[in-house]
Amino acid sequence: MPALDQLNTLLAGGVFAIMLVFTRVGVAMLNLPGFGDTSVPAQARLFLALAFSVAITPILRAKLPAAPDEPALLILLLGSEVIIGLFIGTVGRVILTSLETAGQLIGHQTGFSIASVFNPQIASAGSLAGSLLSTMAVVLLFVTDLHHMLLRGLLGSYDLFPAGGPLPIGDLASVIAKVVAASFTIGVQLSAPFIIVALMLMVGLGLIARMMPQIQIFFVAQPIQLALGIFIFAVVLPAMALFWMTKFQMSMQTFLSPGTP
């Protein structure tokens, strides 16, 4: 029956389109901050990625290629989507790790590095300050609706990297290298107030130890260092959060084209 054959062809094309979109979206969401955290159940991440894929497939349908006849071409197509999804998720995740870098530097300058706690954002033990900053960043992503930009970035990526198009491996590697360098720079910038104050404190304590050698300067310095670190944290934390969110927004803005809804 021609009508039944046409319906089967239409359904098969729709399933392939959803599968193709889900390949990129699912891999990206495994790495994006907030969506890909280990604290989020795997079933929830899978359902969210599938639901988002189904929602945006009608918008992207005209940009998606037809299902290839050869299995090798299908594997190649899905493989390129996996690489693009991994690239998008990695960009967001690397920017988030700048907070762990800042936390490590802050910990060394304030004495917080004595203790370490589990950081769910990196799925391993990390510095106390880094865990606090990373958790705060994920909360702010959802509170300020920046997670909408992550989803819009996934949608806009089909304008930058069309499905079935040539894969710019060299450009992707170059962007990842720049993002890693930018992440380290952001971490140093976030920890700069602590480094400067700690340097001034060490110079002052060194002068005191020079003038009054009988003072056990280590026992005097430790509580001062901790108290000063907590005070600076309380003062600059809002500015640190705003600075990081601005940098994160700029990094994800790369994937948004003017026509992205």
PDB file of N, CA and C in Angstrom, residues 70-156:
ATOM      1  N   GLU A  70      24.719   3.355   3.374  1.00  0.00           N
ATOM      2  CA  GLU A  70      25.836   2.507   3.761  1.00  0.00           C
ATOM      3  C   GLU A  70      26.065   2.566   5.277  1.00  0.00           C
ATOM      4  N   PRO A  71      26.242   1.411   5.931  1.00  0.00           N
ATOM      5  CA  PRO A  71      26.513   1.410   7.381  1.00  0.00           C
ATOM      6  C   PRO A  71      27.771   2.194   7.749  1.00  0.00           C
ATOM      7  N   ALA A  72      28.787   2.139   6.896  1.00  0.00           N
ATOM      8  CA  ALA A  72      30.025   2.863   7.187  1.00  0.00           C
ATOM      9  C   ALA A  72      29.780   4.369   7.229  1.00  0.00           C
ATOM     10  N   LEU A  73      28.955   4.865   6.302  1.00  0.00           N
ATOM     11  CA  LEU A  73      28.640   6.293   6.298  1.00  0.00           C
ATOM     12  C   LEU A  73      27.834   6.685   7.529  1.00  0.00           C
ATOM     13  N   LEU A  74      26.946   5.786   7.968  1.00  0.00           N
ATOM     14  CA  LEU A  74      26.159   6.051   9.171  1.00  0.00           C
ATOM     15  C   LEU A  74      27.061   6.139  10.402  1.00  0.00           C
ATOM     16  N   ILE A  75      28.009   5.232  10.505  1.00  0.00           N
ATOM     17  CA  ILE A  75      28.946   5.251  11.635  1.00  0.00           C
ATOM     18  C   ILE A  75      29.788   6.522  11.603  1.00  0.00           C
ATOM     19  N   LEU A  76      30.218   6.913  10.409  1.00  0.00           N
ATOM     20  CA  LEU A  76      31.015   8.136  10.269  1.00  0.00           C
ATOM     21  C   LEU A  76      30.206   9.367  10.674  1.00  0.00           C
ATOM     22  N   LEU A  77      28.930   9.395  10.278  1.00  0.00           N
ATOM     23  CA  LEU A  77      28.062  10.523  10.615  1.00  0.00           C
ATOM     24  C   LEU A  77      27.838  10.612  12.124  1.00  0.00           C
ATOM     25  N   LEU A  78      27.531   9.476  12.739  1.00  0.00           N
ATOM     26  CA  LEU A  78      27.315   9.469  14.188  1.00  0.00           C
ATOM     27  C   LEU A  78      28.603   9.797  14.941  1.00  0.00           C
ATOM     28  N   GLY A  79      29.730   9.326  14.410  1.00  0.00           N
ATOM     29  CA  GLY A  79      31.011   9.621  15.055  1.00  0.00           C
ATOM     30  C   GLY A  79      31.327  11.105  15.052  1.00  0.00           C
ATOM     31  N   SER A  80      31.030  11.781  13.943  1.00  0.00           N
ATOM     32  CA  SER A  80      31.272  13.226  13.887  1.00  0.00           C
ATOM     33  C   SER A  80      30.362  13.975  14.851  1.00  0.00           C
ATOM     34  N   GLU A  81      29.127  13.488  15.022  1.00  0.00           N
ATOM     35  CA  GLU A  81      28.214  14.121  15.985  1.00  0.00           C
ATOM     36  C   GLU A  81      28.700  13.920  17.415  1.00  0.00           C
ATOM     37  N   VAL A  82      29.263  12.764  17.692  1.00  0.00           N
ATOM     38  CA  VAL A  82      29.822  12.511  19.025  1.00  0.00           C
ATOM     39  C   VAL A  82      30.973  13.473  19.308  1.00  0.00           C
ATOM     40  N   ILE A  83      31.838  13.685  18.324  1.00  0.00           N
ATOM     41  CA  ILE A  83      32.990  14.577  18.507  1.00  0.00           C
ATOM     42  C   ILE A  83      32.528  16.011  18.748  1.00  0.00           C
ATOM     43  N   ILE A  84      31.531  16.461  17.989  1.00  0.00           N
ATOM     44  CA  ILE A  84      31.031  17.828  18.165  1.00  0.00           C
ATOM     45  C   ILE A  84      30.369  17.985  19.534  1.00  0.00           C
ATOM     46  N   GLY A  85      29.565  16.999  19.929  1.00  0.00           N
ATOM     47  CA  GLY A  85      28.943  17.056  21.250  1.00  0.00           C
ATOM     48  C   GLY A  85      29.966  17.060  22.365  1.00  0.00           C
ATOM     49  N   LEU A  86      31.003  16.250  22.207  1.00  0.00           N
ATOM     50  CA  LEU A  86      32.070  16.215  23.207  1.00  0.00           C
ATOM     51  C   LEU A  86      32.807  17.550  23.258  1.00  0.00           C
ATOM     52  N   PHE A  87      32.995  18.169  22.108  1.00  0.00           N
ATOM     53  CA  PHE A  87      33.663  19.474  22.053  1.00  0.00           C
ATOM     54  C   PHE A  87      32.857  20.537  22.796  1.00  0.00           C
ATOM     55  N   ILE A  88      31.552  20.592  22.550  1.00  0.00           N
ATOM     56  CA  ILE A  88      30.705  21.600  23.203  1.00  0.00           C
ATOM     57  C   ILE A  88      30.693  21.400  24.715  1.00  0.00           C
ATOM     58  N   GLY A  89      30.516  20.152  25.142  1.00  0.00           N
ATOM     59  CA  GLY A  89      30.503  19.882  26.574  1.00  0.00           C
ATOM     60  C   GLY A  89      31.834  20.172  27.237  1.00  0.00           C
ATOM     61  N   THR A  90      32.919  19.889  26.524  1.00  0.00           N
ATOM     62  CA  THR A  90      34.252  20.118  27.091  1.00  0.00           C
ATOM     63  C   THR A  90      34.525  21.601  27.291  1.00  0.00           C
ATOM     64  N   VAL A  91      34.064  22.438  26.365  1.00  0.00           N
ATOM     65  CA  VAL A  91      34.267  23.885  26.508  1.00  0.00           C
ATOM     66  C   VAL A  91      33.626  24.387  27.800  1.00  0.00           C
ATOM     67  N   GLY A  92      32.371  23.985  28.033  1.00  0.00           N
ATOM     68  CA  GLY A  92      31.705  24.402  29.262  1.00  0.00           C
ATOM     69  C   GLY A  92      32.359  23.846  30.507  1.00  0.00           C
ATOM     70  N   ARG A  93      32.781  22.585  30.447  1.00  0.00           N
ATOM     71  CA  ARG A  93      33.387  21.941  31.616  1.00  0.00           C
ATOM     72  C   ARG A  93      34.754  22.545  31.936  1.00  0.00           C
ATOM     73  N   VAL A  94      35.539  22.867  30.915  1.00  0.00           N
ATOM     74  CA  VAL A  94      36.871  23.430  31.157  1.00  0.00           C
ATOM     75  C   VAL A  94      36.762  24.810  31.797  1.00  0.00           C
ATOM     76  N   ILE A  95      35.789  25.613  31.352  1.00  0.00           N
ATOM     77  CA  ILE A  95      35.593  26.920  31.980  1.00  0.00           C
ATOM     78  C   ILE A  95      35.217  26.748  33.446  1.00  0.00           C
ATOM     79  N   LEU A  96      34.451  25.708  33.763  1.00  0.00           N
ATOM     80  CA  LEU A  96      34.086  25.461  35.160  1.00  0.00           C
ATOM     81  C   LEU A  96      35.303  25.075  35.990  1.00  0.00           C
ATOM     82  N   THR A  97      36.245  24.357  35.401  1.00  0.00           N
ATOM     83  CA  THR A  97      37.427  23.943  36.162  1.00  0.00           C
ATOM     84  C   THR A  97      38.317  25.128  36.542  1.00  0.00           C
ATOM     85  N   SER A  98      38.078  26.292  35.932  1.00  0.00           N
ATOM     86  CA  SER A  98      38.833  27.479  36.348  1.00  0.00           C
ATOM     87  C   SER A  98      38.566  27.798  37.813  1.00  0.00           C
ATOM     88  N   LEU A  99      37.386  27.440  38.298  1.00  0.00           N
ATOM     89  CA  LEU A  99      37.061  27.674  39.704  1.00  0.00           C
ATOM     90  C   LEU A  99      37.850  26.743  40.613  1.00  0.00           C
ATOM     91  N   GLU A 100      38.079  25.521  40.172  1.00  0.00           N
ATOM     92  CA  GLU A 100      38.910  24.608  40.963  1.00  0.00           C
ATOM     93  C   GLU A 100      40.358  25.097  40.983  1.00  0.00           C
ATOM     94  N   THR A 101      40.824  25.618  39.845  1.00  0.00           N
ATOM     95  CA  THR A 101      42.167  26.212  39.812  1.00  0.00           C
ATOM     96  C   THR A 101      42.267  27.381  40.783  1.00  0.00           C
ATOM     97  N   ALA A 102      41.247  28.247  40.751  1.00  0.00           N
ATOM     98  CA  ALA A 102      41.226  29.372  41.687  1.00  0.00           C
ATOM     99  C   ALA A 102      41.174  28.879  43.124  1.00  0.00           C
ATOM    100  N   GLY A 103      40.388  27.829  43.368  1.00  0.00           N
ATOM    101  CA  GLY A 103      40.289  27.290  44.721  1.00  0.00           C
ATOM    102  C   GLY A 103      41.610  26.744  45.232  1.00  0.00           C
ATOM    103  N   GLN A 104      42.349  26.075  44.353  1.00  0.00           N
ATOM    104  CA  GLN A 104      43.660  25.557  44.753  1.00  0.00           C
ATOM    105  C   GLN A 104      44.612  26.700  45.108  1.00  0.00           C
ATOM    106  N   LEU A 105      44.632  27.737  44.284  1.00  0.00           N
ATOM    107  CA  LEU A 105      45.509  28.879  44.555  1.00  0.00           C
ATOM    108  C   LEU A 105      45.088  29.605  45.833  1.00  0.00           C
ATOM    109  N   ILE A 106      43.780  29.778  46.014  1.00  0.00           N
ATOM    110  CA  ILE A 106      43.284  30.430  47.231  1.00  0.00           C
ATOM    111  C   ILE A 106      43.619  29.601  48.458  1.00  0.00           C
ATOM    112  N   GLY A 107      43.478  28.283  48.331  1.00  0.00           N
ATOM    113  CA  GLY A 107      43.776  27.406  49.463  1.00  0.00           C
ATOM    114  C   GLY A 107      45.218  27.501  49.914  1.00  0.00           C
ATOM    115  N   HIS A 108      46.124  27.598  48.962  1.00  0.00           N
ATOM    116  CA  HIS A 108      47.546  27.699  49.315  1.00  0.00           C
ATOM    117  C   HIS A 108      47.868  29.040  49.974  1.00  0.00           C
ATOM    118  N   GLN A 109      47.121  30.076  49.622  1.00  0.00           N
ATOM    119  CA  GLN A 109      47.413  31.401  50.168  1.00  0.00           C
ATOM    120  C   GLN A 109      46.730  31.654  51.506  1.00  0.00           C
ATOM    121  N   THR A 110      45.657  30.927  51.794  1.00  0.00           N
ATOM    122  CA  THR A 110      44.879  31.191  53.012  1.00  0.00           C
ATOM    123  C   THR A 110      44.973  30.087  54.052  1.00  0.00           C
ATOM    124  N   GLY A 111      45.532  28.945  53.678  1.00  0.00           N
ATOM    125  CA  GLY A 111      45.596  27.830  54.609  1.00  0.00           C
ATOM    126  C   GLY A 111      44.439  26.866  54.476  1.00  0.00           C
ATOM    127  N   PHE A 112      43.505  27.127  53.533  1.00  0.00           N
ATOM    128  CA  PHE A 112      42.379  26.220  53.329  1.00  0.00           C
ATOM    129  C   PHE A 112      42.813  24.886  52.736  1.00  0.00           C
ATOM    130  N   SER A 113      44.003  24.848  52.148  1.00  0.00           N
ATOM    131  CA  SER A 113      44.457  23.618  51.489  1.00  0.00           C
ATOM    132  C   SER A 113      44.780  22.513  52.484  1.00  0.00           C
ATOM    133  N   ILE A 114      44.770  22.837  53.779  1.00  0.00           N
ATOM    134  CA  ILE A 114      45.013  21.800  54.788  1.00  0.00           C
ATOM    135  C   ILE A 114      43.935  20.728  54.714  1.00  0.00           C
ATOM    136  N   ALA A 115      42.701  21.150  54.419  1.00  0.00           N
ATOM    137  CA  ALA A 115      41.568  20.218  54.334  1.00  0.00           C
ATOM    138  C   ALA A 115      41.122  20.091  52.885  1.00  0.00           C
ATOM    139  N   SER A 116      40.641  18.921  52.520  1.00  0.00           N
ATOM    140  CA  SER A 116      40.082  18.689  51.188  1.00  0.00           C
ATOM    141  C   SER A 116      38.725  18.016  51.341  1.00  0.00           C
ATOM    142  N   VAL A 117      37.822  18.332  50.436  1.00  0.00           N
ATOM    143  CA  VAL A 117      36.478  17.764  50.464  1.00  0.00           C
ATOM    144  C   VAL A 117      36.155  17.240  49.076  1.00  0.00           C
ATOM    145  N   PHE A 118      35.110  16.415  48.988  1.00  0.00           N
ATOM    146  CA  PHE A 118      34.691  15.878  47.695  1.00  0.00           C
ATOM    147  C   PHE A 118      34.015  16.974  46.888  1.00  0.00           C
ATOM    148  N   ASN A 119      34.495  17.154  45.667  1.00  0.00           N
ATOM    149  CA  ASN A 119      33.923  18.141  44.760  1.00  0.00           C
ATOM    150  C   ASN A 119      33.086  17.419  43.713  1.00  0.00           C
ATOM    151  N   PRO A 120      31.747  17.539  43.761  1.00  0.00           N
ATOM    152  CA  PRO A 120      30.910  16.808  42.802  1.00  0.00           C
ATOM    153  C   PRO A 120      31.087  17.269  41.365  1.00  0.00           C
ATOM    154  N   GLN A 121      31.623  18.464  41.156  1.00  0.00           N
ATOM    155  CA  GLN A 121      31.789  18.972  39.793  1.00  0.00           C
ATOM    156  C   GLN A 121      32.942  18.298  39.064  1.00  0.00           C
ATOM    157  N   ILE A 122      33.954  17.831  39.814  1.00  0.00           N
ATOM    158  CA  ILE A 122      35.080  17.135  39.190  1.00  0.00           C
ATOM    159  C   ILE A 122      35.119  15.668  39.592  1.00  0.00           C
ATOM    160  N   ALA A 123      34.132  15.247  40.395  1.00  0.00           N
ATOM    161  CA  ALA A 123      33.968  13.850  40.812  1.00  0.00           C
ATOM    162  C   ALA A 123      35.198  13.303  41.524  1.00  0.00           C
ATOM    163  N   SER A 124      35.852  14.143  42.294  1.00  0.00           N
ATOM    164  CA  SER A 124      37.010  13.709  43.068  1.00  0.00           C
ATOM    165  C   SER A 124      37.242  14.719  44.190  1.00  0.00           C
ATOM    166  N   ALA A 125      38.194  14.394  45.053  1.00  0.00           N
ATOM    167  CA  ALA A 125      38.509  15.303  46.150  1.00  0.00           C
ATOM    168  C   ALA A 125      39.168  16.566  45.609  1.00  0.00           C
ATOM    169  N   GLY A 126      38.813  17.684  46.195  1.00  0.00           N
ATOM    170  CA  GLY A 126      39.379  18.958  45.770  1.00  0.00           C
ATOM    171  C   GLY A 126      39.516  19.902  46.940  1.00  0.00           C
ATOM    172  N   SER A 127      39.949  21.089  46.648  1.00  0.00           N
ATOM    173  CA  SER A 127      40.138  22.079  47.704  1.00  0.00           C
ATOM    174  C   SER A 127      38.793  22.546  48.245  1.00  0.00           C
ATOM    175  N   LEU A 128      38.813  23.015  49.474  1.00  0.00           N
ATOM    176  CA  LEU A 128      37.590  23.516  50.102  1.00  0.00           C
ATOM    177  C   LEU A 128      37.035  24.720  49.345  1.00  0.00           C
ATOM    178  N   ALA A 129      37.920  25.650  48.994  1.00  0.00           N
ATOM    179  CA  ALA A 129      37.482  26.839  48.263  1.00  0.00           C
ATOM    180  C   ALA A 129      36.994  26.480  46.861  1.00  0.00           C
ATOM    181  N   GLY A 130      37.675  25.545  46.199  1.00  0.00           N
ATOM    182  CA  GLY A 130      37.259  25.137  44.863  1.00  0.00           C
ATOM    183  C   GLY A 130      35.901  24.470  44.861  1.00  0.00           C
ATOM    184  N   SER A 131      35.628  23.635  45.859  1.00  0.00           N
ATOM    185  CA  SER A 131      34.322  22.981  45.960  1.00  0.00           C
ATOM    186  C   SER A 131      33.221  24.003  46.186  1.00  0.00           C
ATOM    187  N   LEU A 132      33.502  24.980  47.043  1.00  0.00           N
ATOM    188  CA  LEU A 132      32.516  26.033  47.298  1.00  0.00           C
ATOM    189  C   LEU A 132      32.240  26.845  46.041  1.00  0.00           C
ATOM    190  N   LEU A 133      33.289  27.250  45.342  1.00  0.00           N
ATOM    191  CA  LEU A 133      33.116  28.066  44.142  1.00  0.00           C
ATOM    192  C   LEU A 133      32.416  27.292  43.030  1.00  0.00           C
ATOM    193  N   SER A 134      32.770  26.020  42.844  1.00  0.00           N
ATOM    194  CA  SER A 134      32.160  25.216  41.785  1.00  0.00           C
ATOM    195  C   SER A 134      30.680  24.994  42.048  1.00  0.00           C
ATOM    196  N   THR A 135      30.338  24.670  43.291  1.00  0.00           N
ATOM    197  CA  THR A 135      28.930  24.468  43.636  1.00  0.00           C
ATOM    198  C   THR A 135      28.145  25.764  43.476  1.00  0.00           C
ATOM    199  N   MET A 136      28.743  26.870  43.906  1.00  0.00           N
ATOM    200  CA  MET A 136      28.093  28.170  43.754  1.00  0.00           C
ATOM    201  C   MET A 136      27.848  28.490  42.281  1.00  0.00           C
ATOM    202  N   ALA A 137      28.814  28.167  41.424  1.00  0.00           N
ATOM    203  CA  ALA A 137      28.684  28.471  39.999  1.00  0.00           C
ATOM    204  C   ALA A 137      27.534  27.698  39.372  1.00  0.00           C
ATOM    205  N   VAL A 138      27.410  26.415  39.700  1.00  0.00           N
ATOM    206  CA  VAL A 138      26.328  25.604  39.137  1.00  0.00           C
ATOM    207  C   VAL A 138      24.973  26.122  39.605  1.00  0.00           C
ATOM    208  N   VAL A 139      24.881  26.493  40.878  1.00  0.00           N
ATOM    209  CA  VAL A 139      23.626  27.052  41.394  1.00  0.00           C
ATOM    210  C   VAL A 139      23.271  28.343  40.655  1.00  0.00           C
ATOM    211  N   LEU A 140      24.264  29.205  40.457  1.00  0.00           N
ATOM    212  CA  LEU A 140      24.016  30.475  39.774  1.00  0.00           C
ATOM    213  C   LEU A 140      23.643  30.269  38.309  1.00  0.00           C
ATOM    214  N   LEU A 141      24.173  29.218  37.677  1.00  0.00           N
ATOM    215  CA  LEU A 141      23.811  28.935  36.289  1.00  0.00           C
ATOM    216  C   LEU A 141      22.308  28.751  36.141  1.00  0.00           C
ATOM    217  N   PHE A 142      21.713  28.047  37.096  1.00  0.00           N
ATOM    218  CA  PHE A 142      20.278  27.779  37.011  1.00  0.00           C
ATOM    219  C   PHE A 142      19.448  28.929  37.576  1.00  0.00           C
ATOM    220  N   VAL A 143      19.944  29.588  38.612  1.00  0.00           N
ATOM    221  CA  VAL A 143      19.199  30.698  39.211  1.00  0.00           C
ATOM    222  C   VAL A 143      19.087  31.873  38.242  1.00  0.00           C
ATOM    223  N   THR A 144      20.164  32.146  37.511  1.00  0.00           N
ATOM    224  CA  THR A 144      20.186  33.277  36.576  1.00  0.00           C
ATOM    225  C   THR A 144      19.773  32.884  35.158  1.00  0.00           C
ATOM    226  N   ASP A 145      19.302  31.653  34.977  1.00  0.00           N
ATOM    227  CA  ASP A 145      18.832  31.160  33.671  1.00  0.00           C
ATOM    228  C   ASP A 145      19.934  31.074  32.627  1.00  0.00           C
ATOM    229  N   LEU A 146      21.189  31.005  33.070  1.00  0.00           N
ATOM    230  CA  LEU A 146      22.267  30.814  32.099  1.00  0.00           C
ATOM    231  C   LEU A 146      22.236  29.417  31.486  1.00  0.00           C
ATOM    232  N   HIS A 147      21.529  28.478  32.149  1.00  0.00           N
ATOM    233  CA  HIS A 147      21.426  27.147  31.546  1.00  0.00           C
ATOM    234  C   HIS A 147      20.630  27.200  30.245  1.00  0.00           C
ATOM    235  N   HIS A 148      19.799  28.239  30.076  1.00  0.00           N
ATOM    236  CA  HIS A 148      19.107  28.413  28.800  1.00  0.00           C
ATOM    237  C   HIS A 148      20.113  28.682  27.685  1.00  0.00           C
ATOM    238  N   MET A 149      21.178  29.398  28.016  1.00  0.00           N
ATOM    239  CA  MET A 149      22.210  29.668  27.015  1.00  0.00           C
ATOM    240  C   MET A 149      22.923  28.384  26.609  1.00  0.00           C
ATOM    241  N   LEU A 150      23.102  27.458  27.564  1.00  0.00           N
ATOM    242  CA  LEU A 150      23.712  26.176  27.221  1.00  0.00           C
ATOM    243  C   LEU A 150      22.849  25.436  26.208  1.00  0.00           C
ATOM    244  N   LEU A 151      21.541  25.434  26.443  1.00  0.00           N
ATOM    245  CA  LEU A 151      20.630  24.742  25.528  1.00  0.00           C
ATOM    246  C   LEU A 151      20.564  25.462  24.183  1.00  0.00           C
ATOM    247  N   ARG A 152      20.555  26.782  24.216  1.00  0.00           N
ATOM    248  CA  ARG A 152      20.564  27.542  22.960  1.00  0.00           C
ATOM    249  C   ARG A 152      21.879  27.340  22.211  1.00  0.00           C
ATOM    250  N   GLY A 153      22.969  27.172  22.970  1.00  0.00           N
ATOM    251  CA  GLY A 153      24.250  26.898  22.336  1.00  0.00           C
ATOM    252  C   GLY A 153      24.245  25.572  21.591  1.00  0.00           C
ATOM    253  N   LEU A 154      23.595  24.566  22.178  1.00  0.00           N
ATOM    254  CA  LEU A 154      23.463  23.281  21.487  1.00  0.00           C
ATOM    255  C   LEU A 154      22.667  23.445  20.202  1.00  0.00           C
ATOM    256  N   LEU A 155      21.601  24.231  20.272  1.00  0.00           N
ATOM    257  CA  LEU A 155      20.789  24.463  19.079  1.00  0.00           C
ATOM    258  C   LEU A 155      21.565  25.259  18.034  1.00  0.00           C
ATOM    259  N   GLY A 156      22.287  26.284  18.471  1.00  0.00           N
ATOM    260  CA  GLY A 156      23.050  27.101  17.530  1.00  0.00           C
ATOM    261  C   GLY A 156      24.263  26.404  16.948  1.00  0.00           C
TER     262      GLY A 156
END
